[in-house]
Coordinates of C-alpha atoms and ligand atoms in Angstrom, one line a residue:
M246 CA 60.2 6.8 106.3
S247 CA 57.3 5.1 104.7
K248 CA 53.8 6.4 105.0
M249 CA 52.8 2.9 106.1
N250 CA 54.7 3.2 109.3
F251 CA 52.0 5.2 111.0
N252 CA 48.5 4.2 111.9
S253 CA 46.0 6.5 110.1
N254 CA 43.8 6.1 113.1
T255 CA 46.2 8.0 115.3
T256 CA 46.3 11.7 116.0
L257 CA 49.5 13.1 114.4
R258 CA 51.5 15.1 117.0
E259 CA 55.1 15.1 115.8
P260 CA 56.5 16.9 112.7
T261 CA 58.1 13.5 111.8
E262 CA 54.7 12.0 111.6
L263 CA 53.4 14.8 109.4
V264 CA 56.4 14.2 107.0
A265 CA 55.8 10.5 107.0
R266 CA 52.1 11.0 106.1
G267 CA 53.1 13.4 103.3
L268 CA 51.6 16.3 105.0
A269 CA 54.8 18.3 105.4
A270 CA 58.0 18.4 103.4
V271 CA 61.1 16.7 104.8
A272 CA 63.2 19.8 104.1
D273 CA 61.0 21.8 106.5
L274 CA 61.5 19.4 109.4
P275 CA 64.1 21.4 111.3
D276 CA 61.8 24.5 111.2
L277 CA 58.7 22.5 112.1
E278 CA 60.5 21.0 115.1
K279 CA 61.2 24.6 116.3
V280 CA 57.5 25.5 115.9
A281 CA 56.3 22.3 117.5
A282 CA 58.6 23.0 120.5
R283 CA 56.7 26.2 121.1
Y284 CA 53.1 25.5 120.0
A285 CA 51.2 22.3 120.3
V286 CA 50.5 20.2 117.2
A287 CA 47.7 17.7 116.8
V288 CA 45.9 16.6 113.6
T289 CA 43.2 14.1 114.2
P290 CA 42.6 11.3 111.6
D291 CA 39.4 13.0 110.5
M292 CA 41.2 16.2 109.7
A293 CA 44.3 14.5 108.3
A294 CA 42.0 12.6 105.9
L295 CA 40.6 15.9 104.6
I296 CA 44.0 17.3 103.6
D297 CA 45.1 17.0 99.9
P298 CA 48.8 16.5 100.3
D299 CA 49.3 17.6 96.6
D300 CA 47.7 21.0 97.2
P301 CA 50.2 23.4 98.7
D302 CA 47.3 25.8 99.5
D303 CA 45.0 23.2 101.1
P304 CA 42.6 25.2 103.4
I305 CA 42.5 22.4 106.0
A306 CA 46.3 22.0 106.0
R307 CA 46.7 25.7 106.6
Q308 CA 44.6 25.4 109.8
F309 CA 46.5 22.4 111.4
I310 CA 49.9 21.8 109.8
P311 CA 52.5 24.0 111.5
S312 CA 54.4 26.5 109.3
V313 CA 57.7 28.2 109.7
Q314 CA 55.9 31.5 109.5
E315 CA 54.7 30.9 113.0
L316 CA 58.2 31.8 114.2
V317 CA 57.6 35.4 112.9
R318 CA 56.3 37.6 115.7
E319 CA 54.9 41.0 115.0
P320 CA 55.2 43.8 117.6
S321 CA 51.5 44.1 117.9
E322 CA 51.0 40.4 118.7
D323 CA 50.4 39.5 122.3
P324 CA 50.4 36.1 124.2
D325 CA 47.1 37.1 125.7
P326 CA 45.5 38.8 122.7
I327 CA 42.0 39.2 124.0
G328 CA 43.0 40.1 127.6
D329 CA 41.7 37.0 129.4
H330 CA 44.1 37.6 132.3
A331 CA 42.9 41.1 133.0
H332 CA 39.4 39.8 133.7
S333 CA 40.2 36.6 135.7
P334 CA 39.1 37.0 139.3
V335 CA 39.9 33.4 140.2
A336 CA 41.6 30.6 138.4
G337 CA 39.5 29.2 135.6
I338 CA 37.1 32.1 135.3
V339 CA 37.1 35.1 132.9
H340 CA 34.4 37.6 133.9
R341 CA 34.5 40.2 131.1
Y342 CA 30.8 41.0 130.7
P343 CA 28.4 41.4 133.7
D344 CA 25.9 38.6 132.8
R345 CA 28.3 35.8 131.7
V346 CA 31.6 34.1 132.5
L347 CA 34.0 31.9 130.7
F348 CA 34.8 28.8 132.7
K349 CA 38.1 27.3 131.4
L350 CA 38.1 23.7 132.5
V351 CA 40.8 22.1 130.4
H352 CA 43.8 23.2 128.4
V353 CA 43.8 20.4 125.8
C354 CA 42.1 20.2 122.4
A355 CA 41.5 17.4 119.9
V356 CA 43.4 19.5 117.3
Y357 CA 45.6 22.5 117.7
C358 CA 44.7 25.3 115.3
R359 CA 47.6 27.3 114.0
F360 CA 45.8 30.6 114.5
C361 CA 44.5 29.8 118.1
F362 CA 44.1 33.0 120.2
R363 CA 44.9 30.9 123.3
R364 CA 47.9 29.1 121.7
E365 CA 50.2 30.2 124.6
M366 CA 47.8 28.6 127.1
V367 CA 46.6 25.4 125.4
G368 CA 48.4 22.1 124.7
P369 CA 50.4 19.6 126.6
G370 CA 52.6 21.3 129.2
K371 CA 50.9 24.7 128.7
G372 CA 48.8 24.6 131.7
T373 CA 47.2 22.3 134.2
A374 CA 43.7 21.1 134.6
L375 CA 41.9 22.9 137.4
S376 CA 42.7 21.3 140.8
Q377 CA 39.6 20.3 142.8
G378 CA 40.2 23.3 145.0
A379 CA 40.4 25.7 142.1
Y380 CA 37.3 24.1 140.6
D381 CA 35.4 24.6 143.8
N382 CA 36.6 28.2 144.0
A383 CA 35.4 28.9 140.5
L384 CA 32.0 27.4 141.3
A385 CA 31.9 29.5 144.4
Y386 CA 32.6 32.6 142.4
I387 CA 29.7 31.9 140.0
R388 CA 27.4 31.1 142.9
A389 CA 28.3 34.4 144.7
H390 CA 27.6 36.5 141.6
S391 CA 23.9 36.5 141.0
E392 CA 24.2 38.6 137.8
I393 CA 25.8 35.6 136.0
W394 CA 23.1 34.2 133.7
E395 CA 25.3 32.3 131.3
V396 CA 28.3 30.1 131.9
I397 CA 30.5 29.4 128.8
L398 CA 32.6 26.3 129.0
T399 CA 35.7 26.8 127.0
G400 CA 39.3 25.9 127.3
G401 CA 40.9 24.1 125.6
D402 CA 38.0 22.0 124.5
P403 CA 35.5 21.0 127.1
L404 CA 34.4 18.0 125.0
M405 CA 37.9 16.5 125.7
L406 CA 36.5 15.7 129.2
S407 CA 35.0 12.3 129.7
P408 CA 31.1 12.2 129.5
R409 CA 31.1 11.2 133.2
R410 CA 33.2 14.2 134.3
L411 CA 31.3 16.6 132.0
A412 CA 28.0 15.4 133.4
E413 CA 29.2 16.1 136.9
I414 CA 30.3 19.6 136.0
M415 CA 27.1 20.4 134.1
A416 CA 25.1 19.2 137.2
D417 CA 27.3 21.4 139.5
I418 CA 26.7 24.5 137.4
A419 CA 23.0 23.8 136.9
T420 CA 22.4 23.7 140.7
I421 CA 23.2 27.5 140.8
D422 CA 19.8 29.1 140.5
H423 CA 20.7 32.2 138.6
V424 CA 22.7 30.3 135.9
R425 CA 20.1 29.7 133.2
I426 CA 22.4 29.0 130.2
I427 CA 25.4 26.7 129.8
R428 CA 27.1 27.3 126.5
I429 CA 29.9 24.9 125.3
H430 CA 32.4 26.0 122.8
T431 CA 33.9 23.1 120.9
R432 CA 35.7 21.9 117.8
V433 CA 35.3 18.2 118.6
P434 CA 32.2 17.5 116.5
V435 CA 34.3 18.3 113.4
A436 CA 37.8 17.4 114.6
D437 CA 36.9 14.1 116.3
P438 CA 33.2 13.3 115.7
A439 CA 33.6 9.8 117.3
R440 CA 33.8 11.5 120.7
I441 CA 30.2 12.6 120.3
S442 CA 28.8 9.4 121.7
A443 CA 25.4 8.8 123.1
E444 CA 27.0 9.2 126.6
M445 CA 28.5 12.6 125.6
I446 CA 25.2 13.8 124.2
A447 CA 23.5 12.7 127.4
A448 CA 26.1 14.6 129.5
L449 CA 25.3 17.8 127.6
K450 CA 21.7 17.8 128.9
V451 CA 21.1 18.9 132.4
G452 CA 18.1 19.8 134.4
G453 CA 17.9 23.3 135.7
A454 CA 19.7 25.0 132.8
T455 CA 19.5 25.2 129.0
T456 CA 22.5 24.0 127.0
W457 CA 23.7 25.6 123.8
V458 CA 26.7 24.2 121.8
A459 CA 28.8 26.6 119.7
L460 CA 30.7 24.7 117.0
H461 CA 34.0 26.1 115.7
A462 CA 34.3 25.4 112.0
N463 CA 36.1 27.5 109.3
H464 CA 35.7 25.6 106.0
A465 CA 32.7 23.7 104.5
R466 CA 34.9 20.6 104.0
E467 CA 35.2 20.3 107.8
L468 CA 31.5 19.4 107.8
T469 CA 32.0 15.8 106.7
D470 CA 29.3 13.2 106.9
R471 CA 30.6 12.1 110.3
A472 CA 30.7 15.7 111.6
R473 CA 27.2 16.3 110.3
A474 CA 26.0 13.1 112.0
A475 CA 27.6 14.2 115.3
C476 CA 25.9 17.6 115.1
A477 CA 22.6 16.0 114.2
G478 CA 22.9 13.8 117.3
I479 CA 23.3 16.9 119.5
I480 CA 20.5 18.8 117.9
D481 CA 18.1 15.9 117.8
A482 CA 18.6 15.6 121.5
G483 CA 17.1 19.1 121.7
I484 CA 20.3 21.1 122.1
P485 CA 20.5 24.1 119.8
M486 CA 23.7 24.9 118.0
V487 CA 25.4 28.0 116.8
S488 CA 28.7 28.4 115.0
Q489 CA 31.8 30.5 115.3
S490 CA 34.4 30.8 112.6
V491 CA 37.6 32.7 112.2
L492 CA 38.3 34.7 109.1
L493 CA 41.6 33.2 107.9
R494 CA 43.8 34.1 105.0
G495 CA 44.1 31.2 102.6
V496 CA 41.3 29.3 104.3
N497 CA 38.0 31.1 103.9
D498 CA 39.0 34.7 102.9
N499 CA 36.9 34.6 99.7
A500 CA 33.2 34.9 99.1
A501 CA 32.7 31.4 97.7
A502 CA 34.4 29.7 100.7
L503 CA 32.5 31.8 103.2
E504 CA 29.2 31.2 101.4
A505 CA 29.8 27.5 101.2
L506 CA 30.6 27.3 104.9
M507 CA 27.6 29.3 106.1
R508 CA 25.2 27.4 103.8
A509 CA 26.6 24.1 105.1
L510 CA 26.2 25.2 108.7
V511 CA 22.6 26.2 108.1
E512 CA 21.9 22.9 106.3
C513 CA 23.1 21.2 109.5
R514 CA 20.7 23.3 111.6
I515 CA 23.5 25.3 113.0
K516 CA 23.0 29.1 113.0
P517 CA 26.1 31.1 112.0
Y518 CA 26.8 33.3 115.0
Y519 CA 30.3 34.9 114.9
L520 CA 32.9 35.4 112.2
H521 CA 35.9 36.5 114.2
H522 CA 38.5 38.7 112.8
G523 CA 41.9 37.0 113.5
D524 CA 43.3 37.9 116.9
L525 CA 46.8 39.2 117.4
A526 CA 48.1 35.9 118.6
P527 CA 51.9 35.4 118.3
G528 CA 53.0 34.0 115.0
T529 CA 49.7 34.2 113.2
S530 CA 50.1 37.2 111.0
H531 CA 50.3 35.0 107.9
L532 CA 46.8 33.8 108.6
R533 CA 45.2 37.2 109.3
T534 CA 43.3 39.4 106.8
T535 CA 42.8 43.1 107.0
L536 CA 39.6 44.5 108.5
E537 CA 38.8 46.1 105.2
Q538 CA 38.9 42.6 103.5
G539 CA 36.6 41.3 106.2
Q540 CA 34.1 44.1 105.7
E541 CA 34.1 43.6 101.9
L542 CA 33.5 39.9 102.3
M543 CA 30.6 40.5 104.6
R544 CA 29.2 43.0 102.1
V545 CA 29.4 40.4 99.3
L546 CA 28.0 37.7 101.6
R547 CA 24.9 39.9 102.3
G548 CA 24.2 39.9 98.6
R549 CA 24.5 36.1 98.2
V550 CA 22.9 34.4 101.1
S551 CA 19.9 34.8 103.4
G552 CA 19.9 36.3 106.8
L553 CA 20.0 32.8 108.3
C554 CA 23.5 32.4 106.8
Q555 CA 24.8 35.8 108.1
P556 CA 27.2 35.7 111.1
D557 CA 28.2 38.8 112.9
Y558 CA 31.7 39.9 111.9
V559 CA 33.4 40.8 115.2
L560 CA 36.7 41.9 116.6
D561 CA 37.8 41.1 120.1
I562 CA 39.3 44.4 121.2
P563 CA 42.9 43.8 122.5
G564 CA 43.3 44.4 126.2
G565 CA 40.1 42.6 127.2
H566 CA 37.6 45.2 126.2
G567 CA 35.2 42.7 124.7
K568 CA 33.8 42.1 121.2
A569 CA 32.8 44.8 118.8
P570 CA 30.9 44.3 115.6
V571 CA 33.1 45.5 112.7
G572 CA 31.0 44.6 109.7
P573 CA 30.2 47.1 107.0
T574 CA 27.7 49.8 107.7
Y575 CA 24.7 50.3 105.4
L576 CA 23.1 53.4 107.0
S577 CA 24.4 57.0 107.1
H578 CA 22.7 59.5 109.2
P579 CA 21.4 62.9 107.9
N580 CA 23.8 65.8 108.5
S581 CA 21.3 67.5 110.8
A582 CA 17.8 66.5 111.9
G583 CA 14.9 68.9 111.5
R584 CA 16.0 70.6 108.3
E585 CA 13.8 70.4 105.2
L586 CA 14.1 67.0 103.7
S587 CA 16.5 66.7 100.9
S588 CA 19.0 64.2 99.6
E589 CA 21.5 65.7 102.1
T590 CA 19.3 65.4 105.2
R591 CA 17.7 62.1 104.6
Y592 CA 19.3 58.8 105.7
R593 CA 21.5 57.2 103.1
I594 CA 21.1 53.5 102.9
V595 CA 22.8 50.9 100.7
D596 CA 21.0 47.8 99.4
Y597 CA 22.5 44.4 99.0
C598 CA 23.5 45.2 95.4
G599 CA 25.5 48.3 96.5
D600 CA 22.9 50.8 95.2
V601 CA 22.3 53.9 97.3
H602 CA 18.8 54.9 98.4
F603 CA 17.4 57.6 100.8
Y604 CA 15.0 57.3 103.7
P605 CA 13.3 60.3 105.4
P606 CA 14.0 61.0 109.1
K607 CA 11.0 61.2 111.3
P608 CA 9.7 64.8 111.2
Ligands
SF4_974 S1 40.2 24.1 119.3 FE1 39.9 26.2 120.0 S2 41.2 26.4 121.8 FE2 41.8 24.5 120.8 S3 43.6 25.1 119.4 FE3 41.7 25.3 118.2 S4 41.1 27.5 118.4 FE4 42.5 27.0 120.1

């Protein structure tokens, strides 16, 4: 099939379309059909345009083009790797920490990331949008729990909603007095920046609560001119942005790639927030690094970029126990306090070059 048979303005959803665009090999088609039958596929025109079809290791392709390796399932992998279900008191809500909830409104995304930790729950046919009754129940749950200070809209991708529906939802949440922050997690500004219209930006702002937007980006190349303009539109409207990235083998698991990503985000006025260690989602082992590799990369990053560019390296503890920082440690405690100061009893601290220094405990 000729490449010309497909409109380059169309999101690619079928392995045959990926082959026709030269983004997958025809010989892999039977395996890719098996993967696509299990996990959703979508590559937006913006992301497809970034992929170099002649580079077998293209970091954008690794994130979005399915691989036969996704059929490999390790025993430690879990369809609910961060334990959402264990903390879901009503449909659509995950209440893991006292002062905040996830509010999962939709199960669709602009793109489907091959490493997605909710891959068993997102995509066409994987779930249903909340019914009006379930939506009302979720709002009632938030209203009844006065400890909830922050509502995090996630999914799927909440910016797949129409601006009109999103504005209604933002207004519903903002009427709850104790909710002060509405945080929106999205990949849309990079994956499909055209969706960030003036109407969408207006929908993000609401009286009665402060909106934050958390952008998911994993490689500096994702921050195209169009993506940067979309983010600038959000920030210029007075909405602060942070980022979250996933440490991915073959995508950003080297110091140069991480440095470029974090610098690009800060240049866009987006504060790097989290670098997630890859979750134990089924069929994603080929994209995970070791924790030791992640710690070493964070150590190197600390020596190369300013604090503005430093995300927290975190692991979502399987079973729903929340996030834990898993970055390198720089400070070792003295063996026992109160002893005469010596190199043994003083704190041991490592600088950004890796050199060791000592610091006295308070007498
Ligand atoms: S955009 Fe987020 S929820 Fe959607 S597939 Fe990617 S990682 Fe998963």
